Coordinates of C-alpha atoms in Angstrom, one line a residue:
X50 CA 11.8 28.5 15.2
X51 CA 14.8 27.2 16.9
X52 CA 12.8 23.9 18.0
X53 CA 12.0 23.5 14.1
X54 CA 15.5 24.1 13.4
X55 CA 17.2 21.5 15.6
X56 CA 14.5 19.4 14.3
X57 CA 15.3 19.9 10.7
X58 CA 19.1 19.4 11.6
X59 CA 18.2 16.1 13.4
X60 CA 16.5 15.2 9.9
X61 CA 19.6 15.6 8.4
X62 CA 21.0 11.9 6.8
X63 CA 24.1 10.5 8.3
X64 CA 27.6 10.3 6.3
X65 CA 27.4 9.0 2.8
X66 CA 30.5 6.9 1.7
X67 CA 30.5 6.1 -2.3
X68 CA 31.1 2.7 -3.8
X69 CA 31.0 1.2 -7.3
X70 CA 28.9 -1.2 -8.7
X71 CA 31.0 -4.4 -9.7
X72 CA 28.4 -7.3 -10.9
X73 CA 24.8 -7.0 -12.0
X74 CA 23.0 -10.8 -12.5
X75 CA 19.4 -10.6 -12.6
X76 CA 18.1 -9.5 -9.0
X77 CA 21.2 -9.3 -7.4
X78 CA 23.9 -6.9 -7.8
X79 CA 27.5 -6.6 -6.3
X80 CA 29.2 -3.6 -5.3
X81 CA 32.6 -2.6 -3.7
X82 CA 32.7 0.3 -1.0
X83 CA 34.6 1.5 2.2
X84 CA 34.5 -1.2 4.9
X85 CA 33.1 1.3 7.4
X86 CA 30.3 2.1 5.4
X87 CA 29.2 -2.1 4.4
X88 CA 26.4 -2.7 7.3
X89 CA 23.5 -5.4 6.9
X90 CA 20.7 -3.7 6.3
X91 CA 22.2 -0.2 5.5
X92 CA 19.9 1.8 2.7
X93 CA 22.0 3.1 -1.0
X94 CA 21.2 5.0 -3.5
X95 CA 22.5 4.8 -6.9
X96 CA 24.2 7.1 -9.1
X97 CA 23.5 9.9 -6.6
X98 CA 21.7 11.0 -3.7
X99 CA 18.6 11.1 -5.9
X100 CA 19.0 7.9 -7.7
X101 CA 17.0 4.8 -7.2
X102 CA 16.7 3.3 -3.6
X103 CA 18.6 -0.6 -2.8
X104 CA 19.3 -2.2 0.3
X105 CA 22.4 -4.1 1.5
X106 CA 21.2 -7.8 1.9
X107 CA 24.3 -9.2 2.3
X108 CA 27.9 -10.1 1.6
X109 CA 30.1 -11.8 -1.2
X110 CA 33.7 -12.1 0.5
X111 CA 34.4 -8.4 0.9
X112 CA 31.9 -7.3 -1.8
X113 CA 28.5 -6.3 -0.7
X114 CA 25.0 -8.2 -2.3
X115 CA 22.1 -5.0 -3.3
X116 CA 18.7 -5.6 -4.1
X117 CA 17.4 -2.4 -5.7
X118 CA 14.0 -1.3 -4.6
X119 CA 13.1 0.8 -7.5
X120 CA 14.0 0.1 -11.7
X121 CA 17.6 0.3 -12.4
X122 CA 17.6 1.1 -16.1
X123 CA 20.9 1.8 -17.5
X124 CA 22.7 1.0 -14.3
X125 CA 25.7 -0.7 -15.5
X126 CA 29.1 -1.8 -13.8
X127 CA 31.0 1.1 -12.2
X128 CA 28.4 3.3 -11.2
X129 CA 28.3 5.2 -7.9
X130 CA 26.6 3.5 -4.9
X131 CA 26.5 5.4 -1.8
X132 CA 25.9 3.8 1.2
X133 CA 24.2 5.9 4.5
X134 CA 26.2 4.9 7.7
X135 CA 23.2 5.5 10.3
X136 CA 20.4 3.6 11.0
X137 CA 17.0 2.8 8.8
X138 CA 14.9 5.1 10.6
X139 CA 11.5 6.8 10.2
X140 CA 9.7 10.0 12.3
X141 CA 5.8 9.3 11.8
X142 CA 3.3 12.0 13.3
X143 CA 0.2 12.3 14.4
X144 CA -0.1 14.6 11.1
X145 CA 0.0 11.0 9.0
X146 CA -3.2 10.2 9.9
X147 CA -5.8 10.0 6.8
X148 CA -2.5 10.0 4.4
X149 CA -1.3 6.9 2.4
X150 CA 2.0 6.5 2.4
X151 CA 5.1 4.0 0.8
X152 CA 7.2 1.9 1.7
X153 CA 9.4 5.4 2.6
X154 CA 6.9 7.1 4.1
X155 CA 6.2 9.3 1.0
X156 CA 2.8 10.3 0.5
X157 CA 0.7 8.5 -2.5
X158 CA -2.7 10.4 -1.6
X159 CA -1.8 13.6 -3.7
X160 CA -2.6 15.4 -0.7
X161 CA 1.2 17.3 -0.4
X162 CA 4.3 16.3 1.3
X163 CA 4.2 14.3 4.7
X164 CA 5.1 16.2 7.6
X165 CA 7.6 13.8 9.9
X166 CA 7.4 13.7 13.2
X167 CA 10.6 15.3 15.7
X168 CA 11.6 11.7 17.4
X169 CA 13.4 9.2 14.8
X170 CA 12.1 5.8 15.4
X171 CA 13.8 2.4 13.5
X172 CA 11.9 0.7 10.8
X173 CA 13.2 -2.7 11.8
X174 CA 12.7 -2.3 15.7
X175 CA 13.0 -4.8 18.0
X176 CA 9.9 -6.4 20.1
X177 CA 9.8 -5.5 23.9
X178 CA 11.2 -7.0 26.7
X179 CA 7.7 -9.6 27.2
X180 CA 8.5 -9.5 31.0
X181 CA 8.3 -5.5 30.7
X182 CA 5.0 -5.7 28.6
X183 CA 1.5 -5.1 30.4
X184 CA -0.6 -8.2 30.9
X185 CA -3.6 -8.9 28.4
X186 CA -6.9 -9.4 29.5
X187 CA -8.9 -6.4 28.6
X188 CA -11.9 -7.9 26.3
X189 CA -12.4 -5.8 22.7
X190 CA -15.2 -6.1 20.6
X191 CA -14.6 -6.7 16.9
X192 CA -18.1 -6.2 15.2
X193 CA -17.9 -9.7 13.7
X194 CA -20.9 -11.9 15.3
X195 CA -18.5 -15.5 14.3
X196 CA -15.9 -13.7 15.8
X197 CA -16.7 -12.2 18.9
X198 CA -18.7 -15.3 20.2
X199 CA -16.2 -18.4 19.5
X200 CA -12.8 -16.7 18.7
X201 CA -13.2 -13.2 21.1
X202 CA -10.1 -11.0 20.7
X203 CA -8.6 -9.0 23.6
X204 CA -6.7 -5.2 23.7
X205 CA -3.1 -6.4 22.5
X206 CA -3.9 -9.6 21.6
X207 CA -2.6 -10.9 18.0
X208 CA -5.1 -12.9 15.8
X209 CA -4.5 -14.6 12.1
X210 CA -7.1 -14.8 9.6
X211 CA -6.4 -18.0 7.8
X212 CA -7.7 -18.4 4.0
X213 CA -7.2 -19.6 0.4
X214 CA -7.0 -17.2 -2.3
X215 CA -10.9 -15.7 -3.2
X216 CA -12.2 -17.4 0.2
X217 CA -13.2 -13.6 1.7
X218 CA -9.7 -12.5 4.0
X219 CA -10.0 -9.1 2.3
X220 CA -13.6 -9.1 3.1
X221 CA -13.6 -10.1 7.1
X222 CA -10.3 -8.1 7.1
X223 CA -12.8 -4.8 6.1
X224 CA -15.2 -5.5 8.5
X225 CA -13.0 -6.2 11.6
X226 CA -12.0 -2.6 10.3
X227 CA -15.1 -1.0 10.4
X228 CA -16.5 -2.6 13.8
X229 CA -13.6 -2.9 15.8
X230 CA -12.8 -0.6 19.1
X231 CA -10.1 1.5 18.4
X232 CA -8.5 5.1 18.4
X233 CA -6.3 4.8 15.4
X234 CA -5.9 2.3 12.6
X235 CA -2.8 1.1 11.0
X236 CA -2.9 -1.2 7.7
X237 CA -0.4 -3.1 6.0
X238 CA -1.1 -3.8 2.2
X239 CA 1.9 -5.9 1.4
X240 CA 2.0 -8.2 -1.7
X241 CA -1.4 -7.0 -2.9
X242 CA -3.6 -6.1 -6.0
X243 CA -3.1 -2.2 -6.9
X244 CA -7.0 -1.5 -7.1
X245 CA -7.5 -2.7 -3.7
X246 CA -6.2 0.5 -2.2
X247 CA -8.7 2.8 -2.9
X248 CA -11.4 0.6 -2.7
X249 CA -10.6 -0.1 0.6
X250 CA -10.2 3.5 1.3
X251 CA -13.1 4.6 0.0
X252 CA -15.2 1.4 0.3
X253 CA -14.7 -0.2 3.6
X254 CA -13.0 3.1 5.7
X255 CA -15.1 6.1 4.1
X256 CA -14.1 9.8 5.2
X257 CA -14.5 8.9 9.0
X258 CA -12.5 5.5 9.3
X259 CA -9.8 7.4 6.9
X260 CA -9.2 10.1 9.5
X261 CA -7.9 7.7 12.1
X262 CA -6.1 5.7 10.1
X263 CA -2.8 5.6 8.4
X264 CA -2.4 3.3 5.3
X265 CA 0.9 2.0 4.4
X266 CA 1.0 -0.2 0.9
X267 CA 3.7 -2.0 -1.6
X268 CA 1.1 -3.8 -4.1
X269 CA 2.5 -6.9 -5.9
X270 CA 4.5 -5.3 -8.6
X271 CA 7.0 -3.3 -6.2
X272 CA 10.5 -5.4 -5.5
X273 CA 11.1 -7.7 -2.6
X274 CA 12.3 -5.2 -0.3
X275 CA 10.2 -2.5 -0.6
X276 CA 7.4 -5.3 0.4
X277 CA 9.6 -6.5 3.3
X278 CA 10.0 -2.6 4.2
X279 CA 6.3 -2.0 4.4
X280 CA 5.7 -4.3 6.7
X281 CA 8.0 -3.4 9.2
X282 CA 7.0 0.3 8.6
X283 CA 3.7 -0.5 9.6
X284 CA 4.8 -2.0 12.8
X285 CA 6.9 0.9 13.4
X286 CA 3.8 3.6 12.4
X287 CA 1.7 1.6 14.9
X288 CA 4.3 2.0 17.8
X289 CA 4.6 5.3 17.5
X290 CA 1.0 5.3 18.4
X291 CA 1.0 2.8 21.3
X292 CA 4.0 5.2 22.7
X293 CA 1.2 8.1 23.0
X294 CA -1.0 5.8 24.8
X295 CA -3.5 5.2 22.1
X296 CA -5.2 1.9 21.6
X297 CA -4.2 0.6 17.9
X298 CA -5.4 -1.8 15.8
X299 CA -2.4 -2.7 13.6
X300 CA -3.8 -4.9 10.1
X301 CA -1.6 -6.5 7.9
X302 CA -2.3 -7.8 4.9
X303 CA -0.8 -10.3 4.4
X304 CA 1.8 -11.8 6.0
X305 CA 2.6 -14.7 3.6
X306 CA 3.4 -11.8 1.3
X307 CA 6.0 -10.7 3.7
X308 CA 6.9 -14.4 3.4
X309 CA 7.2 -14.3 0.1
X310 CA 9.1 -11.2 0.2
X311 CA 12.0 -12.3 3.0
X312 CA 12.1 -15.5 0.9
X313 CA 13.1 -13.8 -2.9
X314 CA 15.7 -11.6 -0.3
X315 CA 17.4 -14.5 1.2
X316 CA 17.6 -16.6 -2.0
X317 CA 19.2 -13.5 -3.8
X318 CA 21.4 -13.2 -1.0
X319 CA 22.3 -17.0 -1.3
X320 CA 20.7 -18.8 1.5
X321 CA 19.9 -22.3 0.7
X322 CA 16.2 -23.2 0.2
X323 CA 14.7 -25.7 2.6
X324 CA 10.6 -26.3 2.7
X325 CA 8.3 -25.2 -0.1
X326 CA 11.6 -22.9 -1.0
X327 CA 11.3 -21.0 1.9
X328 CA 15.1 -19.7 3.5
X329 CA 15.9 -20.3 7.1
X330 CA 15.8 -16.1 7.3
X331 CA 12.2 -16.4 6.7
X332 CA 11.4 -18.3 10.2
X333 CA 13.6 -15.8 11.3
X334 CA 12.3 -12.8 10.7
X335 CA 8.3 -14.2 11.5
X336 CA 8.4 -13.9 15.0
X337 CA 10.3 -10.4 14.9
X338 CA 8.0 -9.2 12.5
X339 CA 4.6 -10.2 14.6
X340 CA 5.8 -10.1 18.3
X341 CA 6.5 -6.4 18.0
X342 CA 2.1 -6.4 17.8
X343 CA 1.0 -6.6 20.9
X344 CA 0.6 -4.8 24.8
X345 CA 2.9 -2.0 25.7
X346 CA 5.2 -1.7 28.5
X347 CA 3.7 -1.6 32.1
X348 CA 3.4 1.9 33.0
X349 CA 3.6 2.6 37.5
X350 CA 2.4 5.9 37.4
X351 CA -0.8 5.4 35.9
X352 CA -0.6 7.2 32.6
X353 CA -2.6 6.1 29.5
X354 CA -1.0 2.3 28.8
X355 CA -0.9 1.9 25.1
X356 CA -1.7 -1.2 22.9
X357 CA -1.1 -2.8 19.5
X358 CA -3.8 -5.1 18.5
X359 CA -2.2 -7.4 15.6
X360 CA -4.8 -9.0 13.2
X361 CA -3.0 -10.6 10.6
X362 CA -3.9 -12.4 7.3
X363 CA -2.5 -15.6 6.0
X364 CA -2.6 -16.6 2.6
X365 CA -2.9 -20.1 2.7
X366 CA -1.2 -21.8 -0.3
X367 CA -3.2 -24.5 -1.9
X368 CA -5.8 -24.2 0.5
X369 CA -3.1 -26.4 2.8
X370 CA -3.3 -24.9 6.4
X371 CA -0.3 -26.6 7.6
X372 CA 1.6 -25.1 4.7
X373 CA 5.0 -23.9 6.2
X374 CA 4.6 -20.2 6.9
X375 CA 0.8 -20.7 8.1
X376 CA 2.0 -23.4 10.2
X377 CA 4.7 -21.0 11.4
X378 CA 2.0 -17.8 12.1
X379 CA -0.4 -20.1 14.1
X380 CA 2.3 -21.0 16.7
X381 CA 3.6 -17.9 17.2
X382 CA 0.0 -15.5 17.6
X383 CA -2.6 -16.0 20.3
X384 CA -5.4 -17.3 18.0
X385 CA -6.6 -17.8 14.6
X386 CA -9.4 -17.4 12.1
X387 CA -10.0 -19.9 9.9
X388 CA -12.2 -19.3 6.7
X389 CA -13.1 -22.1 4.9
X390 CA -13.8 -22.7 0.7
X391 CA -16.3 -24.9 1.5
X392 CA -18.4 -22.5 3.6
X393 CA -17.8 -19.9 1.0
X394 CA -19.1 -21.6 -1.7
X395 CA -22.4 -22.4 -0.5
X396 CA -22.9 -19.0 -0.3
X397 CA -22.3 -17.8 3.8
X398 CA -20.2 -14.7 4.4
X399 CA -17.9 -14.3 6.5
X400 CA -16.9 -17.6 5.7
X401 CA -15.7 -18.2 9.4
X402 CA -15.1 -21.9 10.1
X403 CA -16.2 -22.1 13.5
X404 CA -14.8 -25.3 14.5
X405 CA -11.4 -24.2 13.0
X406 CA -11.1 -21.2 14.7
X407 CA -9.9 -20.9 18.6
X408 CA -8.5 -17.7 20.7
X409 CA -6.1 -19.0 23.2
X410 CA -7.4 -16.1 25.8
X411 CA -11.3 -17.0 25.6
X412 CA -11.4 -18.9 28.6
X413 CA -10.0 -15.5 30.2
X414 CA -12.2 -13.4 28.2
X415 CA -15.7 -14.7 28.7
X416 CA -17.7 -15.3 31.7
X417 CA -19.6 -18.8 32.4
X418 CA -22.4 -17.5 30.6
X419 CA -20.9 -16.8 27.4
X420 CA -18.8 -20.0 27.7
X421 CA -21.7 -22.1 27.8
X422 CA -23.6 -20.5 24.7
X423 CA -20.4 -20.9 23.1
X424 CA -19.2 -24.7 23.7
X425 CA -23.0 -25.6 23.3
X426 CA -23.1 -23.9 19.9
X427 CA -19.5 -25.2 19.0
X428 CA -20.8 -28.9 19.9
X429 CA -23.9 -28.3 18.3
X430 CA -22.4 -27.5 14.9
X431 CA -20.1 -30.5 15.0
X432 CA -22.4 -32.8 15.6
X433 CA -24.5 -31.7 12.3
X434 CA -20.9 -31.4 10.3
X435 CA -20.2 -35.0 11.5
X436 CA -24.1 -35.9 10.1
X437 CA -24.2 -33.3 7.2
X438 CA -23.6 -36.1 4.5
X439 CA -25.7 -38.5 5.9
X440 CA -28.6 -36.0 6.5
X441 CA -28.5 -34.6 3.2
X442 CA -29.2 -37.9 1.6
X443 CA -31.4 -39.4 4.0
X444 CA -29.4 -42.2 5.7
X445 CA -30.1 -40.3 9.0
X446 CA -33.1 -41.4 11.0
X447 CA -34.8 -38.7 13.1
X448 CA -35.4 -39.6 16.7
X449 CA -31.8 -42.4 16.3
X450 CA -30.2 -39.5 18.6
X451 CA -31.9 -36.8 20.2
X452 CA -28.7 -34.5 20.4
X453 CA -28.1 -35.4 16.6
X454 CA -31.8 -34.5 16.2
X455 CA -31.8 -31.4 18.2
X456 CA -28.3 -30.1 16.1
X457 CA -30.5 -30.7 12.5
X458 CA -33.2 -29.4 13.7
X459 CA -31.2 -25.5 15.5
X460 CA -28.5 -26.0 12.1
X461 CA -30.5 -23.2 9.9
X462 CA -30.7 -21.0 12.7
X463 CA -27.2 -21.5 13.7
X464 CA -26.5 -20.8 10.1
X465 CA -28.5 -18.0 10.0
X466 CA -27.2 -16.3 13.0
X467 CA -23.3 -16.9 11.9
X468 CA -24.4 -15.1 8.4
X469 CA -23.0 -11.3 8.4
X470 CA -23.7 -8.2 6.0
X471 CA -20.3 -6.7 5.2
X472 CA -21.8 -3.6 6.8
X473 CA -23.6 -4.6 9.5
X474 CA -21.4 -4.2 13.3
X475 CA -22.7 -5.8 16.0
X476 CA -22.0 -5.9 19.4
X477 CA -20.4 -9.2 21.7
X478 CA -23.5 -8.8 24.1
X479 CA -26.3 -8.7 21.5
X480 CA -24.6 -11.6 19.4
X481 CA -24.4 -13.7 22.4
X482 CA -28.1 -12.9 23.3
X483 CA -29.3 -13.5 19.8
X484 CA -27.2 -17.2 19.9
X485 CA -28.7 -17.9 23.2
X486 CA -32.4 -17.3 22.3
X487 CA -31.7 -19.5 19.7
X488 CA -29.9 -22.6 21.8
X489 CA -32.7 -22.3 24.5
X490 CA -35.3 -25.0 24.1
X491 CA -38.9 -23.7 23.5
X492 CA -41.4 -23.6 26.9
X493 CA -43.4 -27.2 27.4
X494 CA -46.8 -26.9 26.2
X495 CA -49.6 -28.5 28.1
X496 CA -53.4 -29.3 27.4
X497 CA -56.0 -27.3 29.9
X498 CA -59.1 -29.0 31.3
X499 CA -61.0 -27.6 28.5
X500 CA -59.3 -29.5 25.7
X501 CA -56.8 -25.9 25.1
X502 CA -53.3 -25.8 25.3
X503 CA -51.3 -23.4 27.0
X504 CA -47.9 -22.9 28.0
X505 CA -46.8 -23.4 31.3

């Protein structure tokens, strides 16, 4: 009892200093309080300690700039604010796995309150130290046959999926779910459609996925920063995780929502606008956001080492892939997926444009073997995308080059093979295998001295 009691007490929220609301235009609102208690970042509540949520964004000569993360009907000028002094901190626990939860870790599964964990752990934490982090090179199989063969993702490593609206990033995002190697899940839902929840819940996870996962979601119509929130609450879920020397899988979805997000906060707060409308806050806070994915700290005395592997999505606006923020997410992770409209339309799901897509560890993760299936495949393709138009209306001569001849004639099998059932996992060995078979030219066939053929 008295470990549950000093746990409860640690619970406890820090001091609370009151100010008073002194400006309300549109998003932003103004307020006046204690200097002590004015911190970038710190959480309020309005009218009491009950009221709806804000955040302190930042600063109008001494007057402090909210954005209110829940409806603030009848809040007029003079009402209480009261501003927490300590930190934005969250406690997750081993007991949050199968729940969904906010943006504040309260439950939205009507399965009964969420029980926190004893150790308080900031929302908005800081990556660590890279020189401290273990090394990545530990190869992890993703279920995804496109994938694992041309973009192959290792423990810790951080990957994008890269897609216009409709083009299947919810899709791929499900099955990398399903088929990848982990012991607990973490997803993100930032930005995204309401109904999307519990279809992915009960759709793509099912009962067994569920129980190792831990769901955290702010769907479209929630305000900026409870979006913004989200996200870094996922990251902070998953490094709870890493710390017991789990392997996680951390999905967010998406991180141009998160964009979108930082962007509505910063203008509000009245950064100037620079590309596409984007604040300089939002470059900022990119990196922060995505480094804290990755390998955990080197550990000497052998325990359990913990990792965080990232797979993030990218909304890709106007189907432009050097659009600012996916231009900004493909420098900063270690590889990308990119899904083409194109591919999608004629009908070939997951939509994974092979030549597009790249893992900046693959040379690390596959042996010679698998590298030469790979860049034989990967040439092979591009030489039929180069010829595609010219085959398809019969400019192209067969026998005018045999390695132009030998990519129309392996193309539907290629094709074939990079075709995926949303519910079908494979594994890296059997993919390559099944790419090989297909690559390897067909034994000579010669005539015996009876007039039969065989095969030598």
């Amino acid at each position: 009892m008295l470990a549950s009691a000093i746990r409860d007490l640690k619970a406890l929220e820090p001091r609370c200093y009151e100010g008073r609301v002194t400006a309300l235009e549109g998003l932003r609102i103004e307020a006046a309080g204690p200097a002590q208690a004015l911190r970038l970042g710190a959480s309020v509540r309005f009218v009491d300690e009950a009221g709806p949520r804000g955040e302190l964004v930042g600063f109008e000569g001494d007057r402090a700039i909210l954005l209110a993360c829940d409806p603030l009907d009848g809040l007029g000028p003079g009402a209480p604010v009261l501003f927490t002094s300590g930190l934005d901190t969250v406690r997750p626990s081993d007991q949050w796995l199968g729940r969904v939860i906010d943006a504040f870790a309260e439950p939205l599964d009507g399965k009964g309150p969420l029980r926190s964990g004893w150790k308080p752990r900031q929302v908005r934490a800081i990556a660590p130290n890279a020189q401290m982090r273990a090394r990545v090179d530990q190869k992890m199989a993703l279920g995804v046959k496109a994938v694992d063969v041309f973009a192959p993702c290792a423990r810790g490593q951080r990957l994008g999926v890269f897609a216009g609206s409709g083009v299947g990033k919810s899709t791929i995002m499900s099955m990398l779910a399903r088929g990848a190697e982990a012991d607990v899940i973490v997803i993100g839902l930032i930005g995204e459609r309401g109904r999307e929840v519990r279809e992915f819940i009960e759709d793509t996870l099912g009962p067994e996925g569920l129980q190792k996962s831990v769901i955290v979601t702010a769907t479209s119509d929630e305000a900026a920063p409870r979006r913004r929130r989200a996200a870094w609450l996922t990251l902070a879920v998953a490094e709870h995780f890493r710390d017991e020397g789990k392997q996680v899988i951390c999905f967010l979805d998406s991180v141009t929502r998160f964009a979108m997000a930082q962007r509505e906060i910063g203008l509000a707060a009245g950064e100037p606008p620079t590309t596409r409308g984007y604040t300089p806050s939002v470059f900022a806070e990119l990196p922060k956001l995505l480094e804290r994915a990755g390998p955990g700290l080197t550990v000497a005395d052998g325990e359990p080492q913990g990792h965080i592997t990232g797979l993030f999505t990218v909304l890709v606006d106007g189907d432009d892939h050097n659009e600012p923020v996916a231009d900004a997410v493909r420098a900063i992770l270690d590889g990308h997926i990119t899904l083409s409209r194109h591919i999608a339309e004629r009908g070939r799901f997951p939509a994974v444009d092979v030549l597009k897509s790249i893992s900046r560890l693959q040379t690390l993760l596959q042996g010679p073997r698998e590298k030469a299936v790979a860049s034989k495949a990967r040439k092979l393709i591009a030489l039929y995308s180069n010829m595609e138009e010219l085959v398809r209306i019969g400019a192209y001569v067969k026998g005018a080059d045999a390695e132009v001849d030998e990519a129309v004639r392996l193309w539907p099998l290629i094709e074939a093979f990079l075709q995926q059932d949303v519910h079908q996992v494979t594994t890296p060995d059997d993919a390559i295998a099944a790419l090989e078979a297909i690559l390897t030219p067909p034994a000579p066939v010669a005539a015996t001295p009876t007039g039969r053929r065989a095969v030598k």
